[in-house]
Coordinates of C-alpha atoms in Angstrom, one line a residue:
M7 CA 51.4 47.7 -121.5
I8 CA 49.6 48.7 -118.5
T9 CA 45.8 49.0 -118.3
T10 CA 44.4 51.0 -115.6
V11 CA 40.2 50.4 -114.6
T12 CA 38.2 53.2 -113.5
L13 CA 34.3 52.6 -113.2
N14 CA 33.7 55.5 -111.4
V15 CA 35.3 58.4 -113.7
A16 CA 35.0 61.9 -112.7
I17 CA 35.8 65.5 -113.7
D18 CA 38.0 66.4 -111.1
K19 CA 38.1 70.2 -110.2
S20 CA 40.6 71.9 -107.7
Y21 CA 39.8 75.2 -106.3
V22 CA 42.4 77.3 -104.4
I23 CA 41.0 79.5 -102.0
D24 CA 42.0 81.9 -98.9
E25 CA 39.8 80.3 -96.5
L26 CA 36.7 78.1 -96.3
K27 CA 33.7 79.7 -94.4
K28 CA 30.8 77.9 -93.8
G29 CA 27.4 79.8 -95.4
E30 CA 29.7 82.3 -97.4
V31 CA 30.4 83.0 -101.0
M32 CA 33.7 81.9 -101.6
R33 CA 36.1 83.7 -104.3
V34 CA 38.3 80.8 -105.9
R35 CA 41.4 81.9 -106.9
T36 CA 42.6 79.6 -109.2
C37 CA 41.2 76.4 -110.6
S38 CA 42.0 73.5 -112.6
K39 CA 40.4 70.5 -114.4
T40 CA 41.5 67.1 -114.6
P41 CA 40.1 63.7 -115.6
G42 CA 39.6 62.2 -112.4
G43 CA 38.6 58.9 -110.7
K44 CA 41.5 56.8 -108.9
G45 CA 42.5 55.2 -111.9
L46 CA 43.0 57.7 -114.1
N47 CA 45.3 59.7 -111.7
V48 CA 47.3 55.9 -112.0
A49 CA 46.9 56.2 -115.9
R50 CA 48.3 59.7 -115.7
V51 CA 51.1 58.6 -113.4
I52 CA 52.2 55.7 -115.3
N53 CA 52.6 57.6 -118.8
L54 CA 54.7 60.2 -116.7
C55 CA 56.8 57.5 -115.5
G56 CA 57.5 56.6 -119.6
E57 CA 55.3 53.1 -120.0
E58 CA 52.6 52.4 -122.3
V59 CA 49.1 52.8 -120.6
V60 CA 45.5 52.5 -121.5
A61 CA 42.7 53.4 -119.4
T62 CA 39.4 51.9 -119.6
G63 CA 36.1 52.0 -117.5
F64 CA 32.7 53.9 -117.6
I65 CA 32.1 57.8 -119.4
G66 CA 29.3 59.2 -120.8
G67 CA 27.6 62.5 -121.8
Y68 CA 29.3 65.8 -122.2
S69 CA 31.4 65.1 -119.3
G70 CA 32.6 62.0 -120.3
A71 CA 33.4 63.3 -123.9
Y72 CA 35.3 66.3 -122.2
I73 CA 37.5 64.2 -120.2
E74 CA 38.3 62.2 -123.6
S75 CA 39.7 65.3 -124.8
L76 CA 41.6 66.3 -121.9
L77 CA 43.0 62.7 -121.9
Q78 CA 44.1 63.1 -125.6
E79 CA 45.7 66.5 -124.9
Q80 CA 47.8 64.4 -122.4
G81 CA 48.5 61.9 -124.9
I82 CA 46.9 59.0 -122.4
T83 CA 45.3 56.0 -124.5
Y84 CA 41.7 55.1 -123.5
D85 CA 39.3 52.3 -124.5
F86 CA 35.8 53.4 -122.4
T87 CA 32.9 51.5 -122.4
R88 CA 29.9 54.7 -123.1
T89 CA 26.9 54.9 -121.0
T90 CA 23.7 56.9 -121.2
S91 CA 24.1 58.7 -118.1
E92 CA 26.4 61.5 -117.3
T93 CA 29.9 61.4 -116.3
R94 CA 30.2 62.8 -112.4
T95 CA 32.4 65.6 -111.1
C96 CA 34.2 65.9 -108.2
I97 CA 35.5 68.9 -106.2
N98 CA 38.5 69.4 -104.0
V99 CA 38.7 72.5 -102.1
L100 CA 42.7 73.8 -101.2
D101 CA 43.0 76.8 -98.7
S102 CA 46.4 78.7 -98.0
E103 CA 46.7 76.5 -95.0
G104 CA 47.3 73.5 -96.8
N105 CA 43.9 71.8 -96.0
S106 CA 41.9 69.9 -98.3
T107 CA 38.2 69.2 -98.5
E108 CA 36.9 67.3 -100.8
F109 CA 33.1 66.9 -102.4
L110 CA 32.9 63.4 -104.4
E111 CA 29.9 63.0 -106.6
P112 CA 28.3 59.4 -106.9
G113 CA 28.5 57.8 -110.1
E114 CA 25.1 57.7 -112.1
P115 CA 23.8 54.1 -112.7
V116 CA 25.3 51.8 -115.3
T117 CA 23.1 49.1 -116.8
Q118 CA 23.6 45.2 -117.1
S119 CA 23.7 45.7 -120.9
E120 CA 26.6 48.5 -120.7
L121 CA 28.5 45.9 -117.8
N122 CA 28.2 43.3 -120.2
D123 CA 29.6 45.6 -122.9
F124 CA 32.9 46.4 -120.8
L125 CA 33.0 43.3 -119.5
D126 CA 33.7 41.6 -123.2
K127 CA 36.0 44.7 -123.8
F128 CA 38.4 44.1 -120.7
T129 CA 38.5 40.0 -121.6
Q130 CA 40.4 41.4 -124.5
M131 CA 42.5 44.0 -122.8
I132 CA 43.5 41.3 -120.3
T133 CA 45.2 39.7 -122.9
E134 CA 47.3 42.8 -124.2
S135 CA 48.3 44.0 -121.0
D136 CA 51.3 42.9 -118.4
V137 CA 49.7 44.4 -115.6
I138 CA 46.4 45.7 -114.4
T139 CA 44.9 48.0 -111.9
I140 CA 41.8 48.4 -110.2
S141 CA 41.2 51.6 -108.4
G142 CA 38.1 53.2 -106.3
S143 CA 34.6 53.4 -106.0
V144 CA 32.2 52.3 -108.8
P145 CA 29.0 53.9 -109.8
K146 CA 25.5 52.6 -108.9
G147 CA 24.0 49.5 -110.5
I148 CA 27.2 47.6 -110.2
D149 CA 27.5 44.7 -107.3
T150 CA 30.1 44.7 -104.6
D151 CA 31.8 41.7 -105.9
I152 CA 32.8 43.3 -109.2
Y153 CA 36.5 43.4 -108.3
A154 CA 36.3 39.7 -107.1
R155 CA 35.0 39.4 -110.7
L156 CA 37.5 41.4 -112.2
V157 CA 40.6 40.0 -110.2
S158 CA 39.7 36.5 -111.3
M159 CA 39.3 37.0 -114.7
V160 CA 42.9 38.8 -114.6
K161 CA 44.4 35.9 -112.8
A162 CA 43.0 33.4 -115.2
K163 CA 45.2 34.6 -117.9
G164 CA 48.4 34.5 -115.5
K165 CA 48.7 38.6 -115.5
K166 CA 49.6 40.7 -112.4
V167 CA 46.5 42.6 -111.0
I168 CA 46.7 45.5 -108.2
L169 CA 43.6 46.4 -106.6
D170 CA 43.2 50.0 -104.5
S171 CA 39.8 50.3 -102.9
S172 CA 38.0 50.3 -99.7
G173 CA 34.9 49.0 -98.1
D174 CA 32.9 46.2 -99.2
L175 CA 34.6 46.5 -102.5
L176 CA 38.2 46.0 -101.1
K177 CA 36.6 43.1 -98.7
E178 CA 35.0 41.1 -101.5
G179 CA 37.9 41.9 -103.9
I180 CA 40.7 40.4 -101.8
K181 CA 38.7 36.7 -102.0
A182 CA 40.1 36.6 -105.4
C183 CA 43.9 37.3 -104.1
P184 CA 45.0 39.9 -106.1
T185 CA 48.8 40.2 -106.8
M186 CA 48.8 43.7 -104.5
I187 CA 46.7 45.6 -102.4
K188 CA 47.2 49.1 -100.8
P189 CA 45.3 49.5 -97.7
N190 CA 45.9 51.7 -95.2
R191 CA 45.7 51.4 -91.3
D192 CA 41.7 51.9 -91.2
E193 CA 41.4 49.8 -94.0
M194 CA 43.2 46.8 -92.7
Q195 CA 41.2 47.5 -89.2
A196 CA 37.9 47.0 -91.5
L197 CA 39.1 44.4 -93.2
L198 CA 40.3 42.3 -90.3
N199 CA 37.8 43.4 -88.0
C200 CA 40.3 44.1 -85.2
P201 CA 42.1 47.2 -84.0
I202 CA 45.7 47.9 -84.9
D203 CA 47.4 49.8 -81.8
N204 CA 51.3 49.6 -82.7
W205 CA 53.9 48.8 -85.3
D206 CA 53.8 44.8 -84.4
E207 CA 50.4 44.5 -84.5
L208 CA 50.4 46.2 -88.2
I209 CA 53.1 44.0 -89.5
N210 CA 51.2 41.0 -88.0
S211 CA 48.0 42.3 -89.9
A212 CA 49.6 42.6 -93.3
K213 CA 51.0 39.1 -92.8
K214 CA 47.8 37.7 -92.1
L215 CA 46.6 39.3 -95.3
Q216 CA 49.7 38.4 -97.3
N217 CA 49.2 34.6 -95.8
T218 CA 45.3 34.8 -97.8
G219 CA 47.6 34.4 -101.1
I220 CA 47.9 38.3 -102.0
E221 CA 51.6 38.3 -103.1
Y222 CA 52.2 41.9 -102.0
V223 CA 50.7 43.8 -99.2
V224 CA 51.4 47.5 -99.1
V225 CA 50.3 49.3 -96.1
S226 CA 50.2 52.9 -96.8
L227 CA 51.7 54.8 -94.0
G228 CA 51.0 58.6 -95.1
V229 CA 54.0 60.6 -94.3
D230 CA 55.8 57.8 -93.2
G231 CA 55.9 56.0 -96.1
A232 CA 54.7 52.4 -96.8
L233 CA 55.1 48.9 -95.4
V234 CA 55.4 45.8 -98.0
V235 CA 55.2 42.8 -96.6
T236 CA 55.5 39.3 -98.8
K237 CA 56.1 35.7 -98.2
D238 CA 59.6 36.4 -97.5
A239 CA 60.6 39.8 -96.5
V240 CA 59.2 42.9 -95.0
Y241 CA 60.4 46.3 -95.5
H242 CA 59.5 49.5 -94.4
G243 CA 60.3 52.4 -97.0
K244 CA 60.1 56.0 -95.6
P245 CA 60.1 59.2 -97.6
P246 CA 62.4 62.4 -96.5
R247 CA 60.5 65.2 -94.8
I248 CA 58.9 67.8 -97.2
Q249 CA 56.8 70.8 -97.3
P250 CA 53.7 69.4 -99.6
V251 CA 51.6 71.6 -102.2
N252 CA 48.9 68.9 -102.5
T253 CA 48.9 65.5 -101.2
V254 CA 45.5 64.4 -103.6
G255 CA 46.5 61.9 -105.8
S256 CA 49.5 60.5 -103.8
G257 CA 48.1 57.0 -103.2
D258 CA 47.3 56.5 -106.8
S259 CA 50.6 57.7 -107.9
M260 CA 52.5 55.0 -105.8
V261 CA 50.0 52.3 -107.2
A262 CA 51.0 53.8 -110.4
A263 CA 54.6 53.5 -109.5
F264 CA 54.1 49.7 -108.3
A265 CA 52.6 48.9 -111.5
V266 CA 55.4 50.3 -113.6
G267 CA 58.2 48.6 -111.4
L268 CA 56.2 45.2 -111.6
T269 CA 56.1 45.5 -115.4
R270 CA 59.7 46.4 -115.4
G271 CA 60.6 43.5 -112.7
Y272 CA 62.1 45.6 -110.3
S273 CA 63.4 43.9 -106.9
I274 CA 61.3 44.4 -103.7
E275 CA 63.5 47.3 -102.4
K276 CA 63.8 49.0 -106.0
L277 CA 60.0 48.5 -106.6
L278 CA 59.4 50.1 -102.8
R279 CA 62.3 53.2 -103.3
Y280 CA 60.5 53.8 -106.7
A281 CA 57.1 54.3 -105.6
I282 CA 57.8 56.4 -102.6
A283 CA 59.8 58.6 -104.6
V284 CA 56.8 58.5 -107.3
S285 CA 54.2 59.4 -104.4
T286 CA 56.3 61.9 -102.7
A287 CA 57.0 63.7 -105.9
N288 CA 53.3 64.1 -106.2
T289 CA 52.8 66.0 -103.7
L290 CA 55.1 68.6 -104.7
T291 CA 52.6 69.6 -107.7
M292 CA 49.2 71.2 -107.6
T293 CA 48.1 68.7 -109.8
T294 CA 46.3 65.9 -108.8
G295 CA 48.0 62.5 -110.0
S296 CA 51.3 64.3 -111.5
F297 CA 54.7 64.7 -110.6
K298 CA 57.9 66.3 -112.2
V299 CA 61.0 63.6 -113.2
E300 CA 63.2 66.2 -112.0
D301 CA 61.7 65.8 -108.1
M302 CA 61.0 62.0 -108.2
K303 CA 65.0 61.6 -109.3
E304 CA 66.2 63.9 -106.5
L305 CA 64.1 62.0 -103.9
Y306 CA 64.8 58.6 -104.9
D307 CA 68.2 58.4 -103.3
Q308 CA 66.4 60.3 -99.9
V309 CA 64.1 57.2 -99.5
S310 CA 65.2 55.0 -96.7
I311 CA 64.5 51.3 -97.1
I312 CA 64.8 49.4 -94.1
S313 CA 64.3 45.3 -93.8
L314 CA 62.2 44.1 -91.0

């Protein structure tokens, strides 16, 4: 089983409009609502990949109850810690030219008692899991070392853990040496406090992070795919050129696919090819953190994998 952790759950709303104009009334052509927060995107994709998954984190209020109902409709198992505060809502506005503008609400405060309840629950869930993913931001009231604490708890029980976050949460989290991280170029520059101006510097920077004890350093490269650095190998995986519909959730889809591949024991090359195929397939649907299996299968053989 794979467990996904989303401490800052949200209702994700996607608005499709003709053109975003400042200071004017915007008429929405279509609107979709999905259970959001990066970890729930991960859970949804894992479910589509055919693996057993359970989603955990914090939810509260009417919004939290609505998210649970949506997850039930999607057949995704969940075990959340409830809060007295209301779960947030985030909005993604997509215009006719494919531009994406996101409005991300902060999470409402979590109390120490609620955090303790979650940690007790999480301890048991680790025992029942093969891989744990930890994604995204955190609500108010939670210290930036929380992900380092969670990673340490997972590793203490000998399980694999993927951390996908940014800023101080990622900087603190990597001190516990998760199994895998997925920074982009900007996040790597912030972690190492140095510029990355070319391909060689990118690889060397990823190697520096890997040498700290992180088994897989996956560098997200957008349309250029991803770079994977391990102790013994460096691989670049590149997707075919496509016309994307909605790129939001592609990084989460990649994390989900890596979690699935680690659970299945894939080789590094197969792991990378599968992750890029799933991530690219996500861009062909309007729904955030979703893909069609037939799209993924068609893309799979078109992904190029190069050993560096």
